[in-house]
Amino acid sequence: GQQLNQSPQSMFIQEGEDVSMNCTSSSIFNTWLWYKQDPGEGPVLLIALYKAGELTSNGRLTAQFGITRKDSFLNISASIPSDVGIYFCAGQIEGGKLIFGQGTELSVKP
Amino acid sequence: NAGVTQTPKFRILKIGQSMTLQCTQDMNHNYMYWYRQDPGMGLKLIYYSVGAGITDKGEVPNGYNVSRSTTEDFPLRLELAAPSQTSVYFCASSSRRTTNEKLFFGSGTQLSVL
């Protein structure tokens, strides 16, 4: 079946540093989404991307929909302790089904 | 609005036992989903429903059953629990399938089968 490869699996960074993570696939997606999961909670939508090449920001977060429609990346600038959590990419295919990446676990040292 | 509410929060089952994970939403959403989350594996779709009385299988439906008798409720049933079903289970809902990126998730049920 369709799969998303998300990297890195985990990151340990210092407060104030910038963060980059990405998702790649051999399949084309119509929509790319980025979610964040806080410990003990369900994922919450951060950014949704609808067009190839689209670059969208949400505060310190910026995400891009790759021009091939097979990848996406998420950047977090000037990280803070509350950025800690697991970040998931998800691709939406025909019929609306979502395929999730494996997640990137982010740890921020104050 | 409470959003999506899941119960219980934690549960330990013995092999072969059965249980029902409850999920209810108060947003009048038509679409509801059950996902399981395993470490390093992301979220996998178990079952979904596009409205009351309609359910369909996702990626990993084996060992589970669902029903959707009302718009609000979408329980997930495990009939014969197995260790492979140890996981965190998330229920989610959305208003329309074509915009289901706006999924609202519950806070999860952590299930251990021993």
Short mmCIF file of C-alpha atoms in Angstrom, two decimals:
data_model
loop_
_atom_site.label_atom_id
_atom_site.label_comp_id
_atom_site.label_asym_id
_atom_site.label_seq_id
_atom_site.Cartn_x
_atom_site.Cartn_y
_atom_site.Cartn_z
CA GLY A 1 0.00 0.00 0.00
CA GLN A 2 0.91 3.67 -0.02
CA GLN A 3 3.49 4.74 2.52
CA LEU A 4 5.00 7.94 3.79
CA ASN A 5 8.60 8.01 4.97
CA GLN A 6 9.06 10.69 7.59
CA SER A 7 12.46 11.79 8.84
CA PRO A 8 14.11 12.17 11.16
CA GLN A 9 12.50 9.78 13.64
CA SER A 10 13.62 11.92 16.57
CA MET A 11 15.40 15.18 17.23
CA PHE A 12 17.05 16.63 20.33
CA ILE A 13 17.65 20.34 20.01
CA GLN A 14 18.47 23.39 22.10
CA GLU A 15 15.84 26.04 22.72
CA GLY A 16 16.09 28.74 20.05
CA GLU A 17 17.32 26.44 17.30
CA ASP A 18 15.45 25.93 14.03
CA VAL A 19 14.02 22.52 13.15
CA SER A 20 13.39 20.82 9.82
CA MET A 21 11.59 17.58 9.13
CA ASN A 22 10.24 16.05 5.94
CA CYS A 23 8.03 13.42 4.41
CA THR A 24 8.54 11.59 1.15
CA SER A 25 6.50 9.06 -0.77
CA SER A 26 6.55 7.15 -4.02
CA SER A 27 2.89 8.13 -4.46
CA ILE A 28 1.26 11.41 -5.39
CA PHE A 29 -0.95 13.13 -2.83
CA ASN A 30 -3.68 15.73 -3.35
CA THR A 31 -3.24 17.32 0.07
CA TRP A 32 -0.44 17.34 2.61
CA LEU A 33 -1.13 17.90 6.29
CA TRP A 34 1.02 18.38 9.36
CA TYR A 35 -0.20 17.41 12.83
CA LYS A 36 1.30 17.76 16.30
CA GLN A 37 0.62 15.35 19.14
CA ASP A 38 1.26 16.42 22.72
CA PRO A 39 1.94 13.66 25.26
CA GLY A 40 -1.26 11.87 26.24
CA GLU A 41 -3.36 13.69 23.67
CA GLY A 42 -4.64 13.17 20.15
CA PRO A 43 -3.04 14.85 17.12
CA VAL A 44 -4.00 18.43 16.33
CA LEU A 45 -3.84 19.91 12.83
CA LEU A 46 -1.08 22.52 12.36
CA ILE A 47 -0.99 23.22 8.64
CA ALA A 48 -2.85 22.00 5.54
CA LEU A 49 -1.39 22.31 2.02
CA TYR A 50 -3.54 21.98 -1.08
CA LYS A 51 -1.40 22.83 -4.14
CA ALA A 52 1.96 21.69 -5.44
CA GLY A 53 4.58 24.30 -4.56
CA GLU A 54 2.41 25.91 -1.90
CA LEU A 55 4.27 27.44 1.06
CA THR A 56 2.16 28.13 4.15
CA SER A 57 3.03 29.55 7.55
CA ASN A 58 1.37 29.30 10.94
CA GLY A 59 3.31 31.46 13.39
CA ARG A 60 6.82 30.01 13.70
CA LEU A 61 5.86 27.01 11.55
CA THR A 62 6.29 26.90 7.78
CA ALA A 63 5.36 23.98 5.56
CA GLN A 64 5.69 23.35 1.83
CA PHE A 65 3.92 21.05 -0.60
CA GLY A 66 6.60 19.62 -2.93
CA ILE A 67 6.26 20.39 -6.63
CA THR A 68 6.29 16.68 -7.49
CA ARG A 69 3.36 16.20 -5.03
CA LYS A 70 5.37 13.37 -3.48
CA ASP A 71 6.94 15.24 -0.59
CA SER A 72 6.47 17.94 2.01
CA PHE A 73 8.56 19.54 4.70
CA LEU A 74 7.92 21.38 7.95
CA ASN A 75 10.19 24.00 9.51
CA ILE A 76 9.95 25.36 13.04
CA SER A 77 11.92 28.50 13.72
CA ALA A 78 13.31 29.57 17.10
CA SER A 79 12.07 26.51 18.96
CA ILE A 80 10.64 26.81 22.47
CA PRO A 81 10.01 24.13 25.14
CA SER A 82 6.29 23.84 24.28
CA ASP A 83 7.23 22.67 20.77
CA VAL A 84 7.99 19.28 22.35
CA GLY A 85 5.84 16.49 20.95
CA ILE A 86 5.44 14.17 18.00
CA TYR A 87 4.91 15.72 14.57
CA PHE A 88 3.10 13.72 11.91
CA CYS A 89 2.79 14.33 8.23
CA ALA A 90 -0.26 12.96 6.44
CA GLY A 91 -1.14 12.73 2.78
CA GLN A 92 -4.66 12.69 1.46
CA ILE A 93 -5.50 10.53 -1.53
CA GLU A 94 -8.54 10.12 -3.75
CA GLY A 95 -11.63 9.48 -1.68
CA GLY A 96 -10.30 11.49 1.22
CA LYS A 97 -8.35 8.75 2.97
CA LEU A 98 -5.38 9.92 5.06
CA ILE A 99 -2.03 8.13 5.12
CA PHE A 100 0.16 9.08 8.10
CA GLY A 101 3.93 9.17 8.39
CA GLN A 102 5.72 7.46 11.26
CA GLY A 103 6.19 10.67 13.20
CA THR A 104 9.13 12.82 14.32
CA GLU A 105 9.60 13.07 18.06
CA LEU A 106 10.96 16.48 19.02
CA SER A 107 12.70 17.20 22.32
CA VAL A 108 13.73 20.76 23.21
CA LYS A 109 16.31 21.44 25.89
CA PRO A 110 15.78 24.78 27.69
CA ASN B 1 -18.63 21.64 23.12
CA ALA B 2 -16.68 18.66 24.40
CA GLY B 3 -15.52 17.64 20.88
CA VAL B 4 -14.55 13.96 20.60
CA THR B 5 -14.71 12.01 23.86
CA GLN B 6 -13.14 8.59 24.30
CA THR B 7 -13.48 6.20 27.22
CA PRO B 8 -11.75 4.56 28.94
CA LYS B 9 -8.39 6.34 29.03
CA PHE B 10 -6.48 3.19 30.00
CA ARG B 11 -7.33 -0.49 30.03
CA ILE B 12 -5.53 -3.77 30.62
CA LEU B 13 -7.06 -6.91 29.13
CA LYS B 14 -6.19 -10.57 29.36
CA ILE B 15 -5.77 -12.54 26.15
CA GLY B 16 -9.17 -13.67 24.88
CA GLN B 17 -11.20 -11.06 26.76
CA SER B 18 -13.50 -8.69 24.93
CA MET B 19 -14.16 -4.99 25.38
CA THR B 20 -15.70 -1.97 23.71
CA LEU B 21 -13.90 1.33 23.30
CA GLN B 22 -16.42 4.15 23.40
CA CYS B 23 -16.32 7.25 21.22
CA THR B 24 -18.82 10.07 21.05
CA GLN B 25 -18.77 13.47 19.37
CA ASP B 26 -21.04 16.46 19.86
CA MET B 27 -20.19 18.36 16.66
CA ASN B 28 -22.81 16.64 14.50
CA HIS B 29 -20.06 15.29 12.24
CA ASN B 30 -21.02 12.67 9.68
CA TYR B 31 -17.58 11.10 9.35
CA MET B 32 -15.97 9.17 12.16
CA TYR B 33 -12.77 7.10 12.27
CA TRP B 34 -10.83 4.73 14.46
CA TYR B 35 -7.03 4.73 14.29
CA ARG B 36 -4.41 2.78 16.18
CA GLN B 37 -1.00 4.20 16.95
CA ASP B 38 2.01 1.99 17.50
CA PRO B 39 5.48 3.35 18.37
CA GLY B 40 7.36 4.45 15.27
CA MET B 41 4.48 3.41 13.00
CA GLY B 42 2.27 6.47 12.75
CA LEU B 43 -1.50 6.08 12.74
CA LYS B 44 -3.25 3.27 10.92
CA LEU B 45 -6.93 3.41 10.01
CA ILE B 46 -8.96 0.53 11.47
CA TYR B 47 -12.54 1.40 10.47
CA TYR B 48 -14.46 4.44 9.41
CA SER B 49 -18.05 5.56 8.99
CA VAL B 50 -19.56 8.13 6.65
CA GLY B 51 -22.85 8.32 8.52
CA ALA B 52 -25.23 6.48 10.81
CA GLY B 53 -25.73 2.91 9.66
CA ILE B 54 -22.69 2.92 7.31
CA THR B 55 -19.27 1.54 8.18
CA ASP B 56 -16.27 0.41 6.16
CA LYS B 57 -12.89 -1.21 6.70
CA GLY B 58 -9.66 0.73 6.82
CA GLU B 59 -6.08 -0.54 6.54
CA VAL B 60 -6.02 -2.82 9.60
CA PRO B 61 -9.57 -4.04 10.41
CA ASN B 62 -8.82 -7.64 11.45
CA GLY B 63 -9.81 -8.41 15.05
CA TYR B 64 -12.13 -5.41 15.35
CA ASN B 65 -15.77 -4.57 14.78
CA VAL B 66 -17.67 -1.30 14.73
CA SER B 67 -21.23 -0.07 14.62
CA ARG B 68 -22.78 3.34 13.98
CA SER B 69 -26.35 3.44 15.19
CA THR B 70 -26.34 7.20 15.83
CA THR B 71 -24.47 10.19 14.42
CA GLU B 72 -22.82 10.82 17.79
CA ASP B 73 -21.47 7.39 18.72
CA PHE B 74 -18.94 5.09 17.05
CA PRO B 75 -17.86 2.26 19.39
CA LEU B 76 -14.99 -0.09 18.54
CA ARG B 77 -15.26 -3.69 19.72
CA LEU B 78 -12.48 -6.19 20.34
CA GLU B 79 -13.99 -9.66 20.57
CA LEU B 80 -10.95 -11.84 21.40
CA ALA B 81 -8.13 -9.61 22.58
CA ALA B 82 -4.64 -10.54 21.41
CA PRO B 83 -1.22 -9.10 22.40
CA SER B 84 -0.91 -7.65 18.89
CA GLN B 85 -3.79 -5.33 19.77
CA THR B 86 -1.75 -3.59 22.45
CA SER B 87 -1.74 -0.04 21.16
CA VAL B 88 -3.09 3.47 21.62
CA TYR B 89 -6.46 3.92 19.94
CA PHE B 90 -7.74 7.24 18.66
CA CYS B 91 -11.22 8.12 17.54
CA ALA B 92 -11.65 11.08 15.19
CA SER B 93 -14.45 12.88 13.40
CA SER B 94 -14.90 15.35 10.56
CA SER B 95 -17.76 17.13 8.87
CA ARG B 96 -17.09 16.04 5.29
CA ARG B 97 -14.87 13.38 3.80
CA THR B 98 -13.49 15.65 1.11
CA THR B 99 -12.23 17.99 3.78
CA ASN B 100 -11.35 15.31 6.27
CA GLU B 101 -7.99 16.89 6.86
CA LYS B 102 -9.84 18.81 9.55
CA LEU B 103 -10.01 15.74 11.72
CA PHE B 104 -10.80 16.29 15.36
CA PHE B 105 -9.17 13.62 17.50
CA GLY B 106 -10.10 12.30 20.92
CA SER B 107 -7.40 12.04 23.59
CA GLY B 108 -6.91 8.30 23.06
CA THR B 109 -7.32 4.97 24.84
CA GLN B 110 -4.15 3.14 25.87
CA LEU B 111 -4.83 -0.61 25.72
CA SER B 112 -2.53 -3.37 26.93
CA VAL B 113 -3.31 -7.03 26.25
CA LEU B 114 -1.35 -9.40 28.49
#
